[in-house]
mmCIF file of C-alpha atoms in Angstrom:
data_model
loop_
_atom_site.group_PDB
_atom_site.id
_atom_site.type_symbol
_atom_site.label_atom_id
_atom_site.label_comp_id
_atom_site.label_asym_id
_atom_site.label_seq_id
_atom_site.Cartn_x
_atom_site.Cartn_y
_atom_site.Cartn_z
ATOM 1 C CA MET A 1 3.938 -16.277 41.107
ATOM 2 C CA ILE A 2 7.721 -16.383 40.901
ATOM 3 C CA GLN A 3 9.772 -14.285 43.328
ATOM 4 C CA LYS A 4 13.302 -12.920 43.059
ATOM 5 C CA ASP A 5 14.889 -15.573 45.309
ATOM 6 C CA TYR A 6 13.498 -18.321 43.095
ATOM 7 C CA LEU A 7 14.619 -16.468 39.969
ATOM 8 C CA LEU A 8 18.153 -16.290 41.380
ATOM 9 C CA LEU A 9 18.054 -20.039 42.059
ATOM 10 C CA LEU A 10 16.892 -20.775 38.510
ATOM 11 C CA ALA A 11 19.584 -18.513 37.037
ATOM 12 C CA ARG A 12 22.227 -20.392 39.053
ATOM 13 C CA HIS A 13 20.771 -23.736 38.000
ATOM 14 C CA ASN A 14 20.756 -22.690 34.341
ATOM 15 C CA ALA A 15 24.434 -21.696 34.462
ATOM 16 C CA TRP A 16 25.337 -24.920 36.302
ATOM 17 C CA GLN A 17 23.477 -27.047 33.761
ATOM 18 C CA ASN A 18 25.125 -25.285 30.850
ATOM 19 C CA SER A 19 28.601 -25.574 32.375
ATOM 20 C CA GLN A 20 28.091 -29.338 32.616
ATOM 21 C CA LEU A 21 26.858 -29.479 29.021
ATOM 22 C CA LYS A 22 29.911 -27.499 27.877
ATOM 23 C CA ARG A 23 32.181 -30.234 29.220
ATOM 24 C CA LYS A 24 30.182 -32.861 27.330
ATOM 25 C CA VAL A 25 30.245 -30.802 24.131
ATOM 26 C CA GLN A 26 33.999 -30.210 24.358
ATOM 27 C CA ALA A 27 34.574 -33.983 24.438
ATOM 28 C CA MET A 28 32.494 -34.591 21.294
ATOM 29 C CA SER A 29 33.432 -34.179 17.647
ATOM 30 C CA ALA A 30 31.618 -31.764 15.351
ATOM 31 C CA ALA A 31 30.146 -34.775 13.542
ATOM 32 C CA GLU A 32 28.769 -36.235 16.794
ATOM 33 C CA LEU A 33 27.278 -32.884 17.768
ATOM 34 C CA SER A 34 25.607 -32.328 14.398
ATOM 35 C CA GLU A 35 24.362 -35.889 13.899
ATOM 36 C CA GLU A 36 20.615 -36.054 13.269
ATOM 37 C CA ARG A 37 19.047 -37.674 16.335
ATOM 38 C CA GLY A 38 15.315 -37.226 15.744
ATOM 39 C CA ALA A 39 14.862 -34.408 18.271
ATOM 40 C CA PHE A 40 12.735 -31.295 17.684
ATOM 41 C CA PHE A 41 15.823 -29.433 16.502
ATOM 42 C CA GLY A 42 17.598 -32.436 15.016
ATOM 43 C CA SER A 43 20.949 -32.715 16.707
ATOM 44 C CA ILE A 44 22.581 -31.993 20.028
ATOM 45 C CA MET A 45 24.148 -28.862 18.527
ATOM 46 C CA GLY A 46 20.850 -27.814 16.975
ATOM 47 C CA THR A 47 19.104 -28.134 20.323
ATOM 48 C CA LEU A 48 21.875 -26.303 22.200
ATOM 49 C CA ASN A 49 21.636 -23.519 19.629
ATOM 50 C CA HIS A 50 17.852 -23.376 19.902
ATOM 51 C CA ILE A 51 18.030 -22.956 23.684
ATOM 52 C CA LEU A 52 20.617 -20.167 23.336
ATOM 53 C CA TRP A 53 18.531 -18.510 20.614
ATOM 54 C CA ALA A 54 15.385 -18.611 22.776
ATOM 55 C CA ASP A 55 17.253 -17.294 25.835
ATOM 56 C CA THR A 56 18.583 -14.442 23.713
ATOM 57 C CA LEU A 57 15.086 -13.693 22.441
ATOM 58 C CA TRP A 58 13.570 -13.663 25.931
ATOM 59 C CA MET A 59 16.398 -11.625 27.397
ATOM 60 C CA SER A 60 15.979 -9.075 24.577
ATOM 61 C CA ARG A 61 12.387 -8.707 25.764
ATOM 62 C CA PHE A 62 13.413 -8.360 29.415
ATOM 63 C CA CYS A 63 16.486 -6.146 28.932
ATOM 64 C CA SER A 64 16.912 -3.230 26.544
ATOM 65 C CA ASP A 65 20.677 -3.865 26.249
ATOM 66 C CA VAL A 66 20.271 -7.390 24.828
ATOM 67 C CA PRO A 67 19.746 -7.309 21.059
ATOM 68 C CA GLN A 68 17.044 -9.499 19.578
ATOM 69 C CA PRO A 69 18.393 -12.448 17.572
ATOM 70 C CA ASP A 70 18.619 -11.734 13.871
ATOM 71 C CA THR A 71 17.497 -15.277 13.023
ATOM 72 C CA THR A 72 14.100 -16.947 13.074
ATOM 73 C CA LEU A 73 12.808 -19.927 15.011
ATOM 74 C CA GLU A 74 13.378 -22.095 11.946
ATOM 75 C CA ASP A 75 17.026 -20.974 11.805
ATOM 76 C CA SER A 76 17.585 -21.304 15.573
ATOM 77 C CA PRO A 77 19.388 -24.687 15.279
ATOM 78 C CA ARG A 78 22.097 -22.811 13.364
ATOM 79 C CA PHE A 79 22.267 -19.818 15.738
ATOM 80 C CA THR A 80 26.024 -20.296 16.211
ATOM 81 C CA GLU A 81 28.368 -21.847 13.677
ATOM 82 C CA THR A 82 30.562 -23.981 15.930
ATOM 83 C CA ALA A 83 30.642 -25.508 19.396
ATOM 84 C CA GLY A 84 33.378 -23.023 20.314
ATOM 85 C CA VAL A 85 31.249 -20.040 19.325
ATOM 86 C CA TRP A 86 28.257 -21.583 21.128
ATOM 87 C CA ASP A 87 30.402 -22.035 24.259
ATOM 88 C CA ALA A 88 31.468 -18.372 24.301
ATOM 89 C CA GLU A 89 27.969 -17.068 23.587
ATOM 90 C CA ARG A 90 26.407 -19.420 26.138
ATOM 91 C CA PHE A 91 28.870 -18.204 28.785
ATOM 92 C CA ARG A 92 27.985 -14.575 28.009
ATOM 93 C CA MET A 93 24.254 -15.236 28.076
ATOM 94 C CA ASP A 94 24.414 -17.154 31.355
ATOM 95 C CA GLY A 95 26.294 -14.236 32.891
ATOM 96 C CA ARG A 96 23.735 -11.774 31.543
ATOM 97 C CA ILE A 97 20.865 -13.847 32.937
ATOM 98 C CA ARG A 98 22.506 -13.939 36.374
ATOM 99 C CA ILE A 99 23.176 -10.187 36.390
ATOM 100 C CA TRP A 100 19.605 -9.486 35.317
ATOM 101 C CA ALA A 101 18.260 -11.831 38.016
ATOM 102 C CA GLN A 102 20.264 -9.942 40.636
ATOM 103 C CA THR A 103 18.872 -6.569 39.558
ATOM 104 C CA ILE A 104 15.181 -7.375 39.070
ATOM 105 C CA SER A 105 12.675 -6.787 41.874
ATOM 106 C CA ASN A 106 9.609 -8.720 42.945
ATOM 107 C CA MET A 107 7.509 -5.781 41.717
ATOM 108 C CA ASP A 108 9.175 -6.001 38.283
ATOM 109 C CA LEU A 109 8.122 -9.656 38.087
ATOM 110 C CA ARG A 110 4.479 -8.623 38.587
ATOM 111 C CA GLU A 111 4.482 -6.127 35.733
ATOM 112 C CA SER A 112 3.237 -6.950 32.230
ATOM 113 C CA LEU A 113 5.390 -7.659 29.210
ATOM 114 C CA SER A 114 4.065 -7.073 25.694
ATOM 115 C CA TRP A 115 5.644 -8.400 22.504
ATOM 116 C CA TYR A 116 4.846 -9.606 19.031
ATOM 117 C CA SER A 117 5.662 -13.253 18.316
ATOM 118 C CA VAL A 118 6.687 -13.846 14.724
ATOM 119 C CA ALA A 119 6.331 -17.621 15.245
ATOM 120 C CA ALA A 120 2.762 -17.324 16.575
ATOM 121 C CA GLU A 121 1.965 -14.288 14.393
ATOM 122 C CA GLN A 122 0.269 -12.418 17.227
ATOM 123 C CA HIS A 123 0.758 -9.889 20.005
ATOM 124 C CA PHE A 124 0.964 -11.050 23.608
ATOM 125 C CA THR A 125 0.789 -9.336 26.979
ATOM 126 C CA LYS A 126 1.668 -11.546 29.927
ATOM 127 C CA PRO A 127 3.052 -11.085 33.448
ATOM 128 C CA VAL A 128 6.857 -10.873 33.484
ATOM 129 C CA GLY A 129 6.962 -13.608 36.140
ATOM 130 C CA LEU A 130 5.102 -15.993 33.852
ATOM 131 C CA CYS A 131 7.456 -15.193 30.959
ATOM 132 C CA VAL A 132 10.501 -15.750 33.169
ATOM 133 C CA THR A 133 9.084 -19.072 34.353
ATOM 134 C CA HIS A 134 8.500 -20.026 30.722
ATOM 135 C CA MET A 135 12.096 -19.168 29.754
ATOM 136 C CA PHE A 136 13.543 -21.458 32.426
ATOM 137 C CA ASN A 137 10.988 -24.193 31.762
ATOM 138 C CA HIS A 138 11.843 -24.050 28.044
ATOM 139 C CA GLN A 139 15.539 -24.541 28.840
ATOM 140 C CA THR A 140 14.785 -27.510 31.071
ATOM 141 C CA HIS A 141 12.527 -29.111 28.465
ATOM 142 C CA HIS A 142 15.159 -28.981 25.729
ATOM 143 C CA ARG A 143 18.060 -29.893 28.034
ATOM 144 C CA GLY A 144 16.050 -33.027 28.822
ATOM 145 C CA GLN A 145 16.076 -33.814 25.114
ATOM 146 C CA ILE A 146 19.840 -33.277 25.052
ATOM 147 C CA SER A 147 20.214 -35.632 28.024
ATOM 148 C CA GLN A 148 18.291 -38.296 26.108
ATOM 149 C CA MET A 149 20.420 -37.770 22.981
ATOM 150 C CA LEU A 150 23.609 -38.034 25.064
ATOM 151 C CA SER A 151 22.350 -41.231 26.719
ATOM 152 C CA ALA A 152 21.484 -42.745 23.341
ATOM 153 C CA ALA A 153 25.014 -41.892 22.165
ATOM 154 C CA GLY A 154 26.499 -43.732 25.156
ATOM 155 C CA ILE A 155 27.482 -40.530 26.987
ATOM 156 C CA ALA A 156 26.367 -40.015 30.572
ATOM 157 C CA PRO A 157 24.150 -36.924 30.724
ATOM 158 C CA PRO A 158 24.835 -34.194 33.274
ATOM 159 C CA VAL A 159 23.274 -34.258 36.704
ATOM 160 C CA SER A 160 20.185 -32.058 36.495
ATOM 161 C CA ASP A 161 18.502 -32.378 39.876
ATOM 162 C CA LEU A 162 18.028 -28.997 41.488
ATOM 163 C CA VAL A 163 18.616 -30.457 44.957
ATOM 164 C CA LEU A 164 22.017 -31.795 43.845
ATOM 165 C CA MET A 165 23.294 -28.416 42.611
ATOM 166 C CA PRO A 166 26.476 -27.456 44.481
ATOM 167 C CA GLU A 167 26.234 -24.403 46.717
ATOM 168 C CA ASP A 168 29.055 -22.726 44.798
ATOM 169 C CA ALA A 169 27.431 -23.224 41.353
#
């Protein structure tokens, strides 16, 4: 399963992807960001918020110092009120993910994580490594949707290829 070195790479990639998205978001109006685009979570902003919400939820399960979101899955597209608030919260969460990735051990990744999912209405117990892999895969899935929405809006999406990530990202 996943090992710490790979986790560190994924944490770096996540922060790099989000920093590129921030530049795209800053160049767009609130109306462009909130425009309904037929995605799972409606708009670019809704999808960005959903990713941040899910990262916050997963990190609250991994780390006792990260509070669980006080909103539901259905409310996740409105997790932050503005692009500016999203930007600040995204920056904080990316930093928290990177710090956590630096402190976790390979043995920690093999342990089990138990939680209750309100969305699925059931208890789960899964290996931490699988849950971590899911968190990063979830981000990638929804960032792909954002890339498509940006392309459809005539905006070049960020570079997402892992092999093209700068060494200093």
